[in-house]
Short mmCIF file of C-alpha atoms in Angstrom, two decimals:
data_model
loop_
_atom_site.label_atom_id
_atom_site.label_comp_id
_atom_site.label_asym_id
_atom_site.label_seq_id
_atom_site.Cartn_x
_atom_site.Cartn_y
_atom_site.Cartn_z
CA UNK Z 80 -50.09 -47.69 157.21
CA UNK Z 81 -53.07 -47.32 159.06
CA UNK Z 82 -54.80 -44.68 156.82
CA UNK Z 83 -53.70 -47.26 154.32
CA UNK Z 84 -55.74 -50.10 156.77
CA UNK Z 85 -58.78 -47.89 157.39
CA UNK Z 86 -59.63 -46.98 153.38
CA UNK Z 87 -59.45 -51.15 152.87
CA UNK Z 88 -62.02 -51.33 156.02
CA UNK Z 89 -64.55 -48.32 154.71
CA UNK Z 90 -64.33 -50.06 150.62
CA UNK Z 91 -65.29 -53.16 152.61
CA UNK Z 92 -67.99 -52.37 153.93
CA UNK Z 93 -69.64 -50.35 150.98
CA UNK Z 94 -68.95 -52.95 148.83
CA UNK Z 95 -71.26 -54.93 151.61
CA UNK Z 96 -73.88 -52.52 151.54
CA UNK Z 97 -73.57 -52.55 147.89
CA UNK Z 98 -74.08 -56.41 147.65
CA UNK Z 99 -76.84 -56.03 149.96
CA UNK Z 100 -78.58 -53.33 147.98
CA UNK Z 101 -78.01 -54.98 145.14
CA UNK Z 102 -79.90 -58.10 146.17
CA UNK Z 103 -82.52 -55.88 148.01
CA UNK Z 104 -83.35 -54.33 144.68
CA UNK Z 105 -83.03 -57.49 142.52
CA UNK Z 106 -85.44 -59.20 145.12
CA UNK Z 107 -87.55 -57.05 147.11
CA UNK Z 108 -88.16 -55.11 144.17
CA UNK Z 109 -89.57 -57.48 141.75
CA UNK Z 110 -91.61 -59.42 144.87
CA UNK Z 111 -93.38 -56.21 145.91
CA UNK Z 112 -93.36 -54.44 142.15
CA UNK Z 113 -95.02 -57.32 139.76
CA UNK Z 114 -96.22 -60.15 143.00
CA UNK Z 115 -98.82 -61.89 143.80
CA UNK Z 116 -101.17 -59.19 146.32
CA UNK Z 117 -102.39 -60.68 149.48
CA UNK Z 118 -105.80 -61.23 149.49
CA UNK Z 119 -109.21 -59.08 150.11
CA UNK Z 120 -110.96 -60.59 153.73
CA UNK Z 121 -114.33 -62.03 152.80
CA UNK Z 122 -117.27 -61.78 155.75
CA UNK Z 123 -120.62 -62.92 155.08
CA UNK Z 124 -122.92 -60.41 155.80
CA UNK Z 125 -126.08 -60.82 157.65
CA UNK Z 126 -128.40 -63.01 155.84
CA UNK Z 127 -131.49 -60.96 154.66
CA UNK Z 128 -135.09 -60.36 157.25
CA UNK Z 129 -135.94 -64.08 157.18
CA UNK Z 130 -139.44 -64.10 155.82
CA UNK Z 131 -142.03 -65.11 158.23
CA UNK Z 132 -143.89 -68.00 158.78
CA UNK Z 133 -147.52 -67.67 157.34
CA UNK Z 134 -148.59 -71.28 158.35
CA UNK Z 135 -149.20 -74.30 156.15
CA UNK Z 136 -152.96 -75.56 154.37
CA UNK Z 137 -154.70 -77.39 156.98
CA UNK Z 138 -155.38 -80.73 156.47
CA UNK Z 139 -157.18 -83.43 158.05
CA UNK Z 140 -155.76 -84.44 161.50
CA UNK Z 141 -157.25 -87.70 161.48
CA UNK Z 142 -157.00 -90.58 158.94
CA UNK Z 143 -153.77 -90.17 157.12
CA UNK Z 144 -152.76 -86.96 154.42
CA UNK Z 145 -150.32 -85.16 153.07
CA UNK Z 146 -149.34 -82.18 151.09
CA UNK Z 147 -146.72 -81.91 148.24
CA UNK Z 148 -145.88 -79.27 145.45
CA UNK Z 149 -143.58 -82.06 143.55
CA UNK Z 150 -143.26 -85.71 143.70
CA UNK Z 151 -139.47 -85.58 144.85
CA UNK Z 152 -139.77 -82.24 146.90
CA UNK Z 153 -140.18 -81.63 150.82
CA UNK Z 154 -143.99 -82.31 152.41
CA UNK Z 155 -145.65 -79.50 152.66
CA UNK Z 156 -148.27 -79.73 155.04
CA UNK Z 157 -149.29 -83.30 156.77
CA UNK Z 158 -151.86 -85.24 159.47
CA UNK Z 159 -153.10 -88.29 161.44
CA UNK Z 160 -151.13 -91.26 161.27
CA UNK Z 161 -147.55 -91.36 159.18
CA UNK Z 162 -147.77 -95.27 158.76
CA UNK Z 163 -148.38 -97.62 156.20
CA UNK Z 164 -151.69 -97.84 155.94
CA UNK Z 165 -154.79 -99.40 153.23
CA UNK Z 166 -154.40 -97.13 150.36
CA UNK Z 167 -157.77 -98.74 148.62
CA UNK Z 168 -158.16 -98.26 144.99
CA UNK Z 169 -155.24 -95.72 144.71
CA UNK Z 170 -152.95 -99.09 144.03
CA UNK Z 171 -154.39 -98.25 140.47
CA UNK Z 172 -152.20 -95.24 140.30
CA UNK Z 173 -149.41 -97.06 140.77
CA UNK Z 174 -150.07 -99.54 138.02
CA UNK Z 175 -150.59 -96.77 136.13
CA UNK Z 176 -147.64 -95.21 136.57
CA UNK Z 177 -145.78 -98.36 135.98
CA UNK Z 178 -147.50 -100.00 133.08
CA UNK Z 179 -146.01 -96.61 131.40
CA UNK Z 180 -142.76 -96.49 132.84
CA UNK Z 181 -142.38 -100.60 130.71
CA UNK Z 182 -144.89 -99.03 128.41
CA UNK Z 183 -144.69 -95.61 127.61
CA UNK Z 184 -147.72 -93.73 125.74
CA UNK Z 185 -148.01 -90.53 124.76
CA UNK Z 186 -151.17 -88.12 125.65
CA UNK Z 187 -153.91 -89.12 123.62
CA UNK Z 188 -152.45 -91.77 121.67
CA UNK Z 189 -153.85 -95.50 121.32
CA UNK Z 190 -150.88 -97.03 122.59
CA UNK Z 191 -149.91 -100.36 122.09
CA UNK Z 192 -153.31 -103.40 121.08
CA UNK Z 193 -154.08 -105.79 124.11
CA UNK Z 194 -156.01 -108.97 123.03
CA UNK Z 195 -158.87 -109.96 125.93
CA UNK Z 196 -157.74 -113.32 127.26
CA UNK Z 197 -159.30 -116.43 128.73
CA UNK Z 198 -157.46 -115.38 132.15
CA UNK Z 199 -158.56 -111.40 131.80
CA UNK Z 200 -162.52 -112.34 130.98
CA UNK Z 201 -162.23 -115.40 133.79
CA UNK Z 202 -161.31 -112.29 136.41
CA UNK Z 203 -164.44 -109.78 135.23
CA UNK Z 204 -166.34 -112.54 136.09
CA UNK Z 205 -165.00 -112.86 139.17
CA UNK Z 206 -165.25 -109.30 140.32
CA UNK Z 207 -168.72 -109.20 139.29
CA UNK Z 208 -169.57 -111.95 141.21
CA UNK Z 209 -168.11 -109.94 144.05
CA UNK Z 210 -170.11 -106.51 143.08
CA UNK Z 211 -166.67 -105.05 142.82
CA UNK Z 212 -165.80 -101.98 140.14
CA UNK Z 213 -165.27 -103.85 137.34
CA UNK Z 214 -165.98 -103.14 133.18
CA UNK Z 215 -166.91 -105.53 131.08
CA UNK Z 216 -164.97 -107.20 128.25
CA UNK Z 217 -164.93 -110.69 126.50
CA UNK Z 218 -162.14 -113.07 125.59
CA UNK Z 219 -160.63 -112.24 122.13
CA UNK Z 220 -161.68 -108.47 122.00
CA UNK Z 221 -158.77 -106.25 121.39
CA UNK Z 222 -158.42 -102.76 123.14
CA UNK Z 223 -156.25 -100.20 122.96
CA UNK Z 224 -153.11 -99.46 126.10
CA UNK Z 225 -155.10 -96.04 126.02
CA UNK Z 226 -158.78 -97.84 126.55
CA UNK Z 227 -157.70 -99.94 128.89
CA UNK Z 228 -155.62 -97.20 131.13
CA UNK Z 229 -159.25 -95.06 130.72
CA UNK Z 230 -161.14 -98.18 131.74
CA UNK Z 231 -158.50 -98.45 134.90
CA UNK Z 232 -158.18 -94.58 135.70
CA UNK Z 233 -161.82 -93.48 135.11
CA UNK Z 234 -163.48 -96.56 135.93
CA UNK Z 235 -161.98 -97.84 138.66
CA UNK Z 236 -162.40 -101.25 136.64
CA UNK Z 237 -160.17 -104.30 138.96
CA UNK Z 238 -160.51 -106.45 135.82
CA UNK Z 239 -158.82 -104.09 133.55
CA UNK Z 240 -156.06 -103.49 136.29
CA UNK Z 241 -155.30 -106.81 136.35
CA UNK Z 242 -155.38 -107.45 132.29
CA UNK Z 243 -152.84 -104.52 132.15
CA UNK Z 244 -150.24 -105.92 134.92
CA UNK Z 245 -150.52 -109.21 133.21
CA UNK Z 246 -149.97 -108.07 129.65
CA UNK Z 247 -147.02 -105.67 130.37
CA UNK Z 248 -144.86 -107.93 132.35
CA UNK Z 249 -146.46 -111.50 131.53
CA UNK Z 250 -148.05 -112.45 134.87
CA UNK Z 251 -149.20 -110.94 138.16
CA UNK Z 252 -145.68 -112.14 140.19
CA UNK Z 253 -143.88 -110.32 137.35
CA UNK Z 254 -145.87 -107.10 137.60
CA UNK Z 255 -145.67 -107.07 141.43
CA UNK Z 256 -141.81 -107.69 141.04
CA UNK Z 257 -141.41 -104.73 138.90
CA UNK Z 258 -143.88 -102.22 140.95
CA UNK Z 259 -141.50 -103.28 143.52
CA UNK Z 260 -138.74 -102.00 141.86
CA UNK Z 261 -139.90 -98.45 140.72
CA UNK Z 262 -141.43 -97.57 143.68
CA UNK Z 263 -137.73 -98.12 145.18
CA UNK Z 264 -136.26 -96.40 142.04
CA UNK Z 265 -138.22 -93.48 143.02
CA UNK Z 266 -137.70 -93.43 147.22
CA UNK Z 267 -141.71 -94.12 147.58
CA UNK Z 268 -140.15 -97.01 150.66
CA UNK Z 269 -143.62 -97.27 152.29
CA UNK Z 270 -145.44 -98.64 149.83
CA UNK Z 271 -145.86 -102.43 149.47
CA UNK Z 272 -148.69 -104.16 146.75
CA UNK Z 273 -150.11 -107.80 146.81
CA UNK Z 274 -152.41 -106.79 143.72
CA UNK Z 275 -152.86 -104.56 141.24
CA UNK Z 276 -156.33 -102.81 142.17
CA UNK Z 277 -155.89 -101.85 145.87
CA UNK Z 278 -158.69 -104.55 147.09
CA UNK Z 279 -156.30 -106.46 149.26
CA UNK Z 280 -155.50 -105.09 152.58
CA UNK Z 281 -151.72 -105.72 152.72
CA UNK Z 282 -151.87 -102.74 149.28
CA UNK Z 283 -150.48 -99.75 151.72
CA UNK Z 284 -148.21 -96.58 152.06
CA UNK Z 285 -147.86 -94.02 154.07
CA UNK Z 286 -149.80 -90.56 153.03
CA UNK Z 287 -146.54 -89.02 152.19
CA UNK Z 288 -145.49 -91.47 149.78
CA UNK Z 289 -148.79 -91.29 148.14
CA UNK Z 290 -149.03 -87.32 147.86
CA UNK Z 291 -145.42 -87.81 145.81
CA UNK Z 292 -147.56 -90.72 143.45
CA UNK Z 293 -150.16 -87.85 142.64
CA UNK Z 294 -147.28 -85.38 141.89
CA UNK Z 295 -146.15 -88.01 139.44
CA UNK Z 296 -149.12 -88.95 137.99
CA UNK Z 297 -149.92 -85.69 136.90
CA UNK Z 298 -146.93 -85.36 136.02
CA UNK Z 299 -146.91 -87.96 133.31
CA UNK Z 300 -148.81 -86.75 130.25
CA UNK Z 301 -150.75 -89.71 129.24
CA UNK Z 302 -152.18 -90.04 133.22
CA UNK Z 303 -152.70 -85.94 133.65
CA UNK Z 304 -154.94 -86.69 130.06
CA UNK Z 305 -156.65 -89.17 130.86
CA UNK Z 306 -158.04 -88.05 134.45
CA UNK Z 307 -158.75 -84.44 133.63
CA UNK Z 308 -161.87 -86.27 131.18
CA UNK Z 309 -165.25 -85.86 132.22
CA UNK Z 310 -165.23 -89.65 131.32
CA UNK Z 311 -164.86 -91.95 127.94
CA UNK Z 312 -166.61 -94.26 125.42
CA UNK Z 313 -163.84 -97.15 125.59
CA UNK Z 314 -163.77 -99.79 122.66
CA UNK Z 315 -166.28 -98.16 120.87
CA UNK Z 316 -169.43 -98.37 122.75
CA UNK Z 317 -168.94 -98.78 126.51
CA UNK Z 318 -168.94 -95.01 128.38
CA UNK Z 319 -167.24 -95.20 131.49
CA UNK Z 320 -167.73 -92.14 133.86
CA UNK Z 321 -164.42 -90.70 135.47
CA UNK Z 322 -165.75 -91.90 139.23
CA UNK Z 323 -162.48 -90.06 140.25
CA UNK Z 324 -163.64 -86.65 139.69
CA UNK Z 325 -164.59 -85.22 143.33
CA UNK Z 326 -165.04 -81.14 144.59
CA UNK Z 327 -163.99 -79.54 141.64
CA UNK Z 328 -165.76 -76.24 141.99
CA UNK Z 329 -163.11 -76.08 144.61
CA UNK Z 330 -160.35 -76.48 142.98
CA UNK Z 331 -159.95 -80.31 142.73
CA UNK Z 332 -158.88 -82.83 139.77
CA UNK Z 333 -159.56 -85.78 141.24
CA UNK Z 334 -157.24 -89.00 140.38
CA UNK Z 335 -158.51 -91.77 142.45
CA UNK Z 336 -161.50 -91.56 144.60
CA UNK Z 337 -161.94 -95.17 145.96
CA UNK Z 338 -163.75 -97.34 149.09
CA UNK Z 339 -163.13 -99.89 151.05
CA UNK Z 340 -164.02 -101.13 154.37
CA UNK Z 341 -160.20 -101.88 155.52
CA UNK Z 342 -158.80 -98.17 153.60
CA UNK Z 343 -161.97 -95.57 154.49
CA UNK Z 344 -162.38 -93.74 151.84
CA UNK Z 345 -159.47 -92.23 150.09
CA UNK Z 346 -158.68 -89.41 147.54
CA UNK Z 347 -155.71 -88.39 145.50
CA UNK Z 348 -155.89 -85.30 144.07
CA UNK Z 349 -154.35 -81.93 142.23
CA UNK Z 350 -155.87 -78.94 143.77
CA UNK Z 351 -155.43 -75.71 141.19
CA UNK Z 352 -154.98 -72.64 144.16
CA UNK Z 353 -155.85 -69.45 142.61
CA UNK Z 354 -153.86 -66.27 143.58
CA UNK Z 355 -153.48 -62.58 142.33
CA UNK Z 356 -150.92 -63.89 140.40
CA UNK Z 357 -152.10 -66.69 138.73
CA UNK Z 358 -152.54 -70.70 139.82
CA UNK Z 359 -150.70 -72.57 141.74
CA UNK Z 360 -151.15 -76.61 142.09
CA UNK Z 361 -150.68 -78.73 145.24
CA UNK Z 362 -150.85 -82.78 145.06
CA UNK Z 363 -151.88 -84.59 147.61
CA UNK Z 364 -153.40 -88.09 149.41
CA UNK Z 365 -156.64 -87.93 152.11
CA UNK Z 366 -156.46 -92.08 152.81
CA UNK Z 367 -158.66 -93.61 155.92
CA UNK Z 368 -161.21 -90.76 155.99
CA UNK Z 369 -164.79 -91.90 157.24
CA UNK Z 370 -167.29 -90.87 155.73
CA UNK Z 371 -168.31 -88.32 152.95
CA UNK Z 372 -169.46 -85.38 154.99
CA UNK Z 373 -166.13 -85.15 156.66
CA UNK Z 374 -163.91 -85.45 153.87
CA UNK Z 375 -165.96 -83.01 151.67
CA UNK Z 376 -165.51 -80.65 155.12
CA UNK Z 377 -162.13 -82.05 154.45
CA UNK Z 378 -161.73 -80.27 150.97
CA UNK Z 379 -162.81 -77.28 151.81
CA UNK Z 380 -160.86 -76.97 154.43
CA UNK Z 381 -157.57 -77.04 152.40
CA UNK Z 382 -158.77 -75.66 148.89
CA UNK Z 383 -159.40 -72.42 151.82
CA UNK Z 384 -156.49 -72.23 153.89
CA UNK Z 385 -154.23 -73.45 150.97
CA UNK Z 386 -155.37 -69.58 148.95
CA UNK Z 387 -154.77 -68.20 152.26
CA UNK Z 388 -151.53 -69.20 153.06
CA UNK Z 389 -149.45 -69.26 149.47
CA UNK Z 390 -148.00 -65.81 148.70
CA UNK Z 391 -145.46 -64.12 146.38
CA UNK Z 392 -142.24 -64.61 148.69
CA UNK Z 393 -139.08 -62.54 147.41
CA UNK Z 394 -136.54 -64.92 147.62
CA UNK Z 395 -133.37 -63.09 146.18
CA UNK Z 396 -132.94 -58.85 145.28
CA UNK Z 397 -130.78 -57.80 142.03
CA UNK Z 398 -127.85 -55.50 143.98
CA UNK Z 399 -128.36 -57.30 147.36
CA UNK Z 400 -125.40 -57.79 149.09
CA UNK Z 401 -124.24 -61.14 150.48
CA UNK Z 402 -120.78 -60.57 150.79
CA UNK Z 403 -118.34 -57.81 151.81
CA UNK Z 404 -114.15 -57.77 150.34
CA UNK Z 405 -112.14 -55.67 152.21
CA UNK Z 406 -108.03 -55.39 150.77
CA UNK Z 407 -105.05 -54.68 152.99
CA UNK Z 408 -105.01 -51.32 151.52
CA UNK Z 409 -107.95 -49.66 152.04
CA UNK Z 410 -110.83 -51.13 149.20
CA UNK Z 411 -114.20 -52.39 149.64
CA UNK Z 412 -116.60 -54.11 147.64
CA UNK Z 413 -119.29 -56.33 148.08
CA UNK Z 414 -120.58 -59.63 146.41
CA UNK Z 415 -124.40 -58.75 145.36
CA UNK Z 416 -127.09 -60.59 143.82
CA UNK Z 417 -126.82 -61.00 140.31
CA UNK Z 418 -130.42 -61.17 139.24
CA UNK Z 419 -134.16 -60.83 141.46
CA UNK Z 420 -135.99 -63.90 142.32
CA UNK Z 421 -139.57 -64.38 143.80
CA UNK Z 422 -141.74 -67.42 143.93
CA UNK Z 423 -145.09 -68.50 145.19
CA UNK Z 424 -144.63 -70.41 148.13
CA UNK Z 425 -146.13 -71.58 151.59
CA UNK Z 426 -143.91 -70.18 153.93
CA UNK Z 427 -144.38 -73.02 156.75
CA UNK Z 428 -140.81 -71.75 157.94
CA UNK Z 429 -137.93 -68.89 157.83
CA UNK Z 430 -135.97 -69.33 154.35
CA UNK Z 431 -132.41 -70.32 154.85
CA UNK Z 432 -129.72 -68.08 153.41
CA UNK Z 433 -126.04 -70.15 152.48
CA UNK Z 434 -122.84 -68.18 150.58
CA UNK Z 435 -120.20 -69.36 149.19
CA UNK Z 436 -117.53 -66.73 148.15
CA UNK Z 437 -114.71 -67.19 146.46
CA UNK Z 438 -111.43 -65.55 147.40
CA UNK Z 439 -110.54 -62.65 145.59
CA UNK Z 440 -106.93 -60.78 145.31
CA UNK Z 441 -108.52 -58.10 142.63
CA UNK Z 442 -111.83 -57.96 140.22
CA UNK Z 443 -113.76 -56.45 137.83
CA UNK Z 444 -117.42 -55.08 138.35
CA UNK Z 445 -120.12 -57.71 137.17
CA UNK Z 446 -117.38 -60.36 138.09
CA UNK Z 447 -119.09 -63.21 139.69
CA UNK Z 448 -117.57 -63.97 143.01
CA UNK Z 449 -119.48 -66.82 144.16
CA UNK Z 450 -123.56 -68.01 144.84
CA UNK Z 451 -126.34 -67.76 147.71
CA UNK Z 452 -128.46 -70.57 148.20
CA UNK Z 453 -131.54 -70.14 149.76
CA UNK Z 454 -133.52 -73.28 151.07
CA UNK Z 455 -137.46 -72.71 150.76
CA UNK Z 456 -140.21 -75.30 151.22
CA UNK Z 457 -140.48 -76.04 147.82
CA UNK Z 458 -136.70 -76.77 147.27
CA UNK Z 459 -133.16 -75.05 147.25
CA UNK Z 460 -132.30 -71.98 144.91
CA UNK Z 461 -129.31 -71.09 143.80
CA UNK Z 462 -128.48 -67.57 142.34
CA UNK Z 463 -125.35 -66.14 141.51
CA UNK Z 464 -123.01 -63.48 143.08
CA UNK Z 465 -120.93 -61.13 141.18
CA UNK Z 466 -118.72 -57.15 142.31
CA UNK Z 467 -120.40 -54.44 142.56
CA UNK Z 468 -117.48 -52.32 142.23
CA UNK Z 469 -113.93 -52.96 141.13
CA UNK Z 470 -111.24 -53.95 143.09
CA UNK Z 471 -107.86 -52.83 141.45
CA UNK Z 472 -104.10 -53.01 142.34
CA UNK Z 473 -103.48 -50.84 145.27
CA UNK Z 474 -100.07 -49.25 142.97
CA UNK Z 475 -96.10 -49.48 143.47
CA UNK Z 476 -96.01 -47.04 146.36
CA UNK Z 477 -98.19 -48.88 148.52
CA UNK Z 478 -96.80 -52.39 147.51
CA UNK Z 479 -93.06 -50.67 148.71
CA UNK Z 480 -94.44 -49.57 151.59
CA UNK Z 481 -96.13 -53.05 153.49
CA UNK Z 482 -93.39 -55.65 152.72
CA UNK Z 483 -94.22 -57.55 155.10
CA UNK Z 484 -97.74 -58.59 153.67
CA UNK Z 485 -96.08 -58.37 150.14
CA UNK Z 486 -93.62 -60.69 151.02
CA UNK Z 487 -96.12 -63.06 152.71
CA UNK Z 488 -98.37 -63.28 149.62
CA UNK Z 489 -95.41 -63.95 147.46
CA UNK Z 490 -93.66 -66.80 149.87
CA UNK Z 491 -97.27 -68.14 150.10
CA UNK Z 492 -97.89 -68.15 145.75
CA UNK Z 493 -94.17 -70.43 146.12
CA UNK Z 494 -95.09 -72.64 148.54
CA UNK Z 495 -98.85 -73.68 147.35
CA UNK Z 496 -100.57 -72.12 150.33
#
């Protein structure tokens, strides 16, 4: 009897063990052999050697001045007052941009036709009596839109500024409303206008915003084409010299050059800087300059320092490592830059690198695994990162021999972790 009972007990143990073996083969095997793998550890490598600051171009420490590289980017250099100050004839550049925003015109095209009204002619008479800049016209004449812009931008004609504003928006109040909307849209919050000419001391703005306006003006093909000319013959017979043209031998392209008692000398410009690899352009505004000798010296200092501080700056090099992936089974691969990128930059502060590494378990060589974003004085540059070599499946022996990480990955996959 005892022997029979012992045999039954042994048989029961064998059955129980068999059940667990069968369950183990049924669950553990598939979970390890075909289930998900634990992810690789991604560690961001130390950023590349930061570019040493080479210094900013020199701008005046008095008055108000600023330099930018485009209409929306950071300020490259500034000096003097950061407050809104009178802007003089620079207001006419804003008039041109606001009018062209409402009445677009291609470079070199005549644009729409404008008939001079009695109100327009009366403004001309008033400006002449006040010894303010004015290009003549009479009631009933027809001018092209381009001729009106030429008279205003090249000849700094106050009566043409008023006439353009009224023509495009129906009244001066209509223009000022449109101008405020345009300034707000472009983030030029320091600028406030009370007329279209800049003769009133209430026309104010910061040097930073005026420098950005310079960049926006040169980005407009119609404005850029007009101000880069030596002059024009408008309405068939009136010669208009380019009064904004100044310091051209030092690389400057004048956009607006004016003087009023409250604003001093104001100069908006583009500066073409010659370097070994070509030409780079800065856009600037010098406001409240006291006299011509001072502005001459300040423009010379800027052009000389700009040429000395701009340089070809390596940003990212092809194959440069930014992240290292290490798998639990001992494989290592790197996220590297897919291409080389360099820029002509005025490097006024070290470059900053921000890596966005994607999670990875396995992957093929050349597969995208994230990005690196480089912060530069000229704006952010984002480059693709790719794997420098394959990360493969470790195979069944590693899977079966490492139950903890494999089962953990299996559970995470089922619970959404």
